[in-house]
Amino acid sequence: MIIKNNTEHFLSSIKCNYKLNEPLSKHTTLCIGGNADYFVEVETEQQLTSVLKFINENKIKFFIIGGGSNLLFSDEGFKGIIIKLSGCFCKYEISQNNVVCGAAISLSYLAHQTAQQSLSGLEYLSSIPGTVGGAVYGNAGIKNYSISSVIDKIEVIDYFGQKRVLTKNDIKFEYRKSNLQDNIITKIFFILKNADKNDILKTISQETERRKNTQPIGTKNAGCIFKNPKDDSAGRLIDSLNLKNYSIGGIKISEVHANFFINQSNGCAKDMINLINFVTNKVDEQYNIKLETEIKIIK
Ligand code: EPU
């Protein structure tokens, strides 16, 4: 007979799909991370609020995962509950210039769908990996353009299960940053502009081509490791120190773009942290610039 503990009983009672001791390396684009005690797929708002209530009552550590494209989990894994939004959080609706979507939908997929409806605004972001929720949380973007430009409002559920609507003016968006850290983004409302479909599709293919030529597509990476310092590029600074191809353990600095660190199959979080610290110190010694990580490091 299988003996279930309290948490398992609760998750079964609200009909959540969950896995025990789930390797987080399966859920991050770096393919790094030890096991999570619980990996829970939440399909409805009701399930989400129930799980949050349970987490609060039992003082359990938790983390919301999106596409796992900007995350570094430790090799020891996560002692608590990882929540992944799915089901109704993967739906979207387009009506005239308004796009409403769940936070778990892929940003790239949504950009392609809106392009097909001759709606402009997301095409510049079409090759950014990850979910729309993750992109809003980190105000993802390319040079001089970020997702906050096209947001009208969002729905969030705070860590106590309280649902709220935040208009763009309620949110503080900065370069690769928002003040949404105590909220779970559940729904996003965009207002896009009408434009010529062929022009939008052309921008998408140019953006894809540009990425292919300047970034290590198809490798195990987490996008840019560091934020750009004001008016400069972290990649350019690291490259100027001749650090492309430099490696620690199984993690290598990309030869294509020096702000991308690649897991060469056998890399671990410890190697990654050592390489981040090494590069941070080198850049500081040479330029007196303190690089800040763009990826989120989860302990
Ligand atoms: N450069 C080098 N060597 C390198 C990398 C870049 O000399 O190894 C030079 C380039 O030649 C260029 C300048 O640095 O003159 C800027 O490079 P790039 O155009 O690649 O842009 P970036 O500042 O390195 C930012 C975003 C990217 C985004 C690109 C394109 C950040 C931290 N990075 O990179 O976003 O794709 O612009 O818009 O803001 C991400 O956030 O994960 C990301 C990949």
XYZ file of C-alpha atoms and ligand atoms in Angstrom:
343
model
C 0.000 0.000 0.000
C 1.292 3.494 -0.869
C 1.330 5.778 2.166
C 0.630 9.397 1.266
C 1.710 12.284 3.451
C -0.311 15.438 4.151
C 0.832 17.308 1.062
C 0.133 14.400 -1.248
C -3.299 13.936 0.314
C -4.088 17.594 -0.192
C -2.865 17.689 -3.822
C -4.874 14.567 -4.653
C -7.957 16.020 -2.943
C -7.949 19.072 -5.246
C -7.133 16.860 -8.261
C -3.777 18.460 -9.078
C -1.258 16.570 -11.161
C 1.951 16.328 -9.200
C 5.263 14.528 -9.219
C 7.543 13.714 -6.318
C 11.318 14.220 -6.505
C 11.078 15.709 -9.973
C 14.454 16.632 -11.566
C 14.418 20.378 -12.247
C 16.980 19.798 -14.989
C 13.964 18.603 -17.037
C 12.275 21.986 -16.650
C 15.078 24.490 -17.317
C 16.651 25.398 -20.646
C 20.081 25.061 -19.021
C 19.131 21.461 -18.113
C 20.516 22.050 -14.619
C 18.925 21.553 -11.205
C 18.472 18.824 -8.616
C 15.114 17.359 -7.584
C 12.085 19.299 -6.364
C 10.232 17.619 -3.491
C 6.935 18.369 -5.282
C 6.333 19.525 -8.838
C 2.693 20.572 -9.109
C 0.751 21.416 -12.259
C -2.048 23.835 -11.496
C -4.791 24.051 -14.122
C -7.329 26.525 -12.727
C -7.387 29.667 -10.599
C -9.292 27.750 -7.958
C -6.574 25.107 -7.730
C -3.954 27.849 -7.557
C -5.647 29.658 -4.653
C -6.152 26.340 -2.807
C -2.483 25.418 -3.233
C -1.374 28.871 -2.025
C -3.632 28.630 1.011
C -2.197 25.201 1.854
C 1.344 26.484 1.367
C 0.697 29.428 3.701
C -0.990 27.350 6.379
C 1.824 24.815 6.354
C 4.656 27.325 5.828
C 6.013 25.440 2.822
C 8.656 26.955 0.544
C 7.436 27.363 -3.039
C 8.395 28.738 -6.419
C 6.428 29.417 -9.611
C 8.171 28.173 -12.734
C 7.417 29.408 -16.258
C 9.394 28.227 -19.269
C 12.532 27.744 -17.139
C 14.513 29.840 -19.614
C 15.970 32.339 -17.175
C 16.532 30.177 -14.118
C 19.358 28.465 -12.287
C 18.305 25.946 -9.651
C 20.901 24.513 -7.308
C 22.313 21.020 -7.693
C 20.697 20.163 -4.333
C 17.270 20.828 -5.854
C 14.309 22.506 -4.175
C 12.949 21.596 -0.751
C 9.330 22.540 -1.248
C 6.701 22.897 -3.965
C 7.368 24.031 -7.517
C 4.162 25.268 -9.161
C 3.739 25.209 -12.915
C 0.670 26.856 -14.436
C -1.038 24.848 -17.180
C -4.612 24.130 -18.384
C -6.653 27.342 -18.440
C -3.460 29.386 -18.046
C -2.425 28.316 -21.573
C -5.458 29.831 -23.355
C -5.646 33.043 -25.370
C -8.299 35.129 -27.122
C -7.965 37.810 -29.755
C -10.708 40.361 -30.311
C -9.916 43.283 -32.603
C -6.793 44.904 -31.108
C -7.148 43.232 -27.740
C -5.291 40.071 -26.831
C -6.002 38.313 -23.550
C -3.830 35.370 -22.612
C -2.973 33.072 -19.740
C 0.478 33.488 -18.234
C 1.683 30.011 -19.199
C 1.399 30.443 -22.957
C 4.664 30.591 -24.907
C 5.602 34.141 -25.893
C 6.916 33.009 -29.244
C 3.691 31.101 -30.004
C 1.545 34.117 -29.089
C 3.710 36.407 -31.237
C 3.143 34.120 -34.228
C -0.621 33.915 -33.592
C -1.016 37.694 -33.314
C 1.055 38.170 -36.469
C -1.418 35.960 -38.336
C -4.186 38.364 -37.232
C -2.184 41.343 -38.603
C -1.537 42.607 -35.086
C 1.755 44.297 -34.386
C 3.615 44.640 -31.083
C 4.849 41.191 -30.164
C 6.843 40.395 -33.318
C 10.066 41.902 -31.921
C 9.793 39.490 -28.995
C 9.000 36.441 -31.132
C 12.288 34.641 -30.547
C 12.525 35.199 -26.806
C 12.125 31.805 -25.131
C 9.769 31.268 -22.194
C 6.204 32.035 -21.188
C 4.330 35.333 -21.394
C 4.047 35.402 -17.576
C 7.806 35.012 -17.180
C 8.412 37.669 -19.830
C 6.106 40.151 -18.046
C 7.677 39.412 -14.660
C 11.183 40.127 -16.036
C 10.036 42.802 -18.538
C 11.730 40.793 -21.304
C 12.732 42.530 -24.459
C 15.286 43.374 -27.055
C 17.252 46.567 -27.374
C 15.044 49.600 -26.618
C 11.848 47.527 -26.705
C 10.288 45.494 -23.952
C 7.031 43.659 -23.389
C 5.732 46.402 -21.070
C 5.246 48.607 -24.175
C 2.170 46.624 -25.220
C 0.630 45.709 -21.858
C -2.714 47.218 -20.926
C -3.308 45.423 -17.616
C -2.660 42.105 -15.913
C -4.369 39.832 -13.417
C -2.364 38.549 -10.502
C -2.962 36.351 -7.492
C -0.879 37.306 -4.483
C 0.797 34.789 -2.219
C -2.239 34.762 0.070
C -4.555 33.788 -2.783
C -6.041 37.275 -3.296
C -6.831 38.105 -6.940
C -6.199 41.643 -8.245
C -6.163 43.532 -11.527
C -3.160 45.815 -12.057
C -3.167 48.389 -14.827
C 0.112 49.269 -16.489
C 0.304 52.393 -14.303
C 0.088 50.271 -11.149
C 3.202 48.344 -12.167
C 6.766 49.603 -12.028
C 8.570 48.302 -15.092
C 12.283 48.901 -15.499
C 14.978 47.427 -17.712
C 14.536 43.628 -17.310
C 12.691 44.157 -14.065
C 9.233 44.650 -12.562
C 7.944 45.034 -9.020
C 5.703 41.971 -9.370
C 7.810 39.691 -7.175
C 5.082 39.054 -4.573
C 2.476 38.121 -7.153
C 1.697 35.298 -9.491
C 0.863 36.702 -12.897
C -2.111 34.745 -14.205
C -3.565 36.708 -17.144
C -2.218 39.415 -19.435
C -4.199 41.933 -21.490
C -2.324 43.425 -24.442
C -3.377 46.180 -26.802
C -1.714 45.733 -30.195
C -1.767 47.806 -33.366
C -3.093 46.885 -36.782
C -0.369 46.523 -39.377
C 0.430 44.770 -42.615
C 0.739 41.032 -41.990
C 3.675 40.651 -44.373
C 5.601 43.415 -42.608
C 5.026 41.744 -39.248
C 6.088 38.333 -40.576
C 9.159 39.935 -42.137
C 10.156 41.388 -38.753
C 9.733 37.937 -37.185
C 12.018 36.300 -39.734
C 14.595 39.102 -39.471
C 14.570 38.749 -35.687
C 14.987 34.949 -35.979
C 17.838 35.394 -38.453
C 19.551 38.006 -36.258
C 19.405 35.675 -33.270
C 20.740 32.782 -35.332
C 23.738 34.871 -36.365
C 24.524 36.446 -33.006
C 23.407 33.977 -30.344
C 24.130 30.278 -29.641
C 20.709 28.942 -30.660
C 20.151 25.229 -30.033
C 22.526 24.990 -27.080
C 21.649 24.510 -23.410
C 21.679 28.114 -22.205
C 19.596 30.594 -20.199
C 19.784 33.581 -22.515
C 21.918 36.481 -21.352
C 23.477 35.736 -17.970
C 24.092 39.372 -16.994
C 22.039 42.523 -17.413
C 23.689 45.114 -19.573
C 25.354 47.920 -17.633
C 23.986 51.347 -18.557
C 24.919 52.261 -22.152
C 27.085 49.166 -22.638
C 26.803 45.471 -23.365
C 27.868 42.780 -20.871
C 28.660 40.499 -23.843
C 31.007 43.080 -25.352
C 32.782 43.619 -22.005
C 33.304 39.877 -21.395
C 34.428 39.366 -24.995
C 36.949 42.209 -24.665
C 38.635 40.188 -21.908
C 39.074 37.311 -24.384
C 36.886 35.020 -22.315
C 34.894 33.395 -25.142
C 35.283 29.594 -24.862
C 36.597 29.906 -21.298
C 35.097 27.152 -19.174
C 34.748 25.982 -15.607
C 33.742 22.343 -15.226
C 30.979 21.660 -17.736
C 29.981 25.297 -18.331
C 31.526 27.283 -21.169
C 31.285 30.913 -22.265
C 29.789 30.841 -25.743
C 32.096 31.515 -28.666
C 29.175 33.221 -30.436
C 28.068 35.662 -27.708
C 30.036 36.109 -24.489
C 26.970 36.851 -22.332
C 25.670 33.324 -22.964
C 27.038 30.477 -20.834
C 26.512 26.995 -22.228
C 25.974 23.762 -20.393
C 28.071 21.259 -22.314
C 25.954 18.290 -21.120
C 27.730 17.643 -17.839
C 27.629 21.136 -16.308
C 26.139 21.774 -12.891
C 24.895 24.776 -10.907
C 28.133 24.918 -8.920
C 30.175 25.296 -12.149
C 27.766 27.982 -13.327
C 28.040 29.977 -10.082
C 31.844 29.678 -10.174
C 31.921 30.949 -13.754
C 29.522 33.817 -12.940
C 31.732 34.844 -9.992
C 34.897 34.533 -12.069
C 33.531 36.745 -14.859
C 32.032 39.266 -12.412
C 35.437 39.660 -10.717
C 37.349 39.934 -14.011
C 35.022 42.644 -15.358
C 35.157 44.512 -12.045
C 38.988 44.334 -11.905
C 39.383 45.554 -15.480
C 36.564 48.098 -15.812
C 35.365 48.781 -12.282
C 31.864 47.688 -13.408
C 29.789 45.387 -11.212
C 27.775 43.111 -13.472
C 24.397 42.023 -12.152
C 22.876 38.690 -13.147
C 19.792 38.711 -15.341
C 19.108 35.039 -14.654
C 17.358 34.234 -11.411
C 19.358 32.039 -9.059
C 17.098 29.891 -6.863
C 18.547 28.469 -3.669
N 29.260 42.037 -28.635
C 30.568 41.656 -28.694
N 30.882 40.407 -28.288
C 29.958 39.524 -27.812
C 28.605 39.938 -27.748
C 28.267 41.206 -28.175
O 31.451 42.411 -29.083
O 30.326 38.407 -27.444
C 28.915 43.387 -29.123
C 28.070 43.302 -30.386
O 28.870 43.208 -31.526
C 27.296 44.598 -30.323
C 27.109 44.835 -28.821
O 28.094 44.045 -28.171
O 28.062 45.652 -30.836
C 25.704 44.452 -28.353
O 25.486 43.080 -28.633
P 24.024 42.496 -28.998
O 23.466 43.269 -30.118
O 24.153 41.025 -29.141
O 23.140 42.866 -27.761
P 23.339 42.620 -26.227
O 23.336 43.964 -25.575
O 24.487 41.733 -25.923
C 20.765 42.546 -25.730
C 19.864 41.702 -24.866
C 19.518 40.397 -25.553
C 18.852 40.700 -26.883
C 19.837 41.558 -27.719
C 19.273 41.986 -29.058
C 20.403 42.061 -22.500
C 21.183 41.596 -21.318
N 20.576 41.368 -23.638
O 22.002 41.837 -25.871
O 18.576 39.730 -24.733
O 18.546 39.513 -27.566
O 20.153 42.773 -26.988
O 18.299 42.917 -28.910
O 19.651 43.032 -22.396
C 18.361 38.188 -22.922
O 17.898 39.128 -22.282
O 18.446 37.030 -22.440
C 18.850 38.450 -24.262
C 19.473 37.525 -24.960
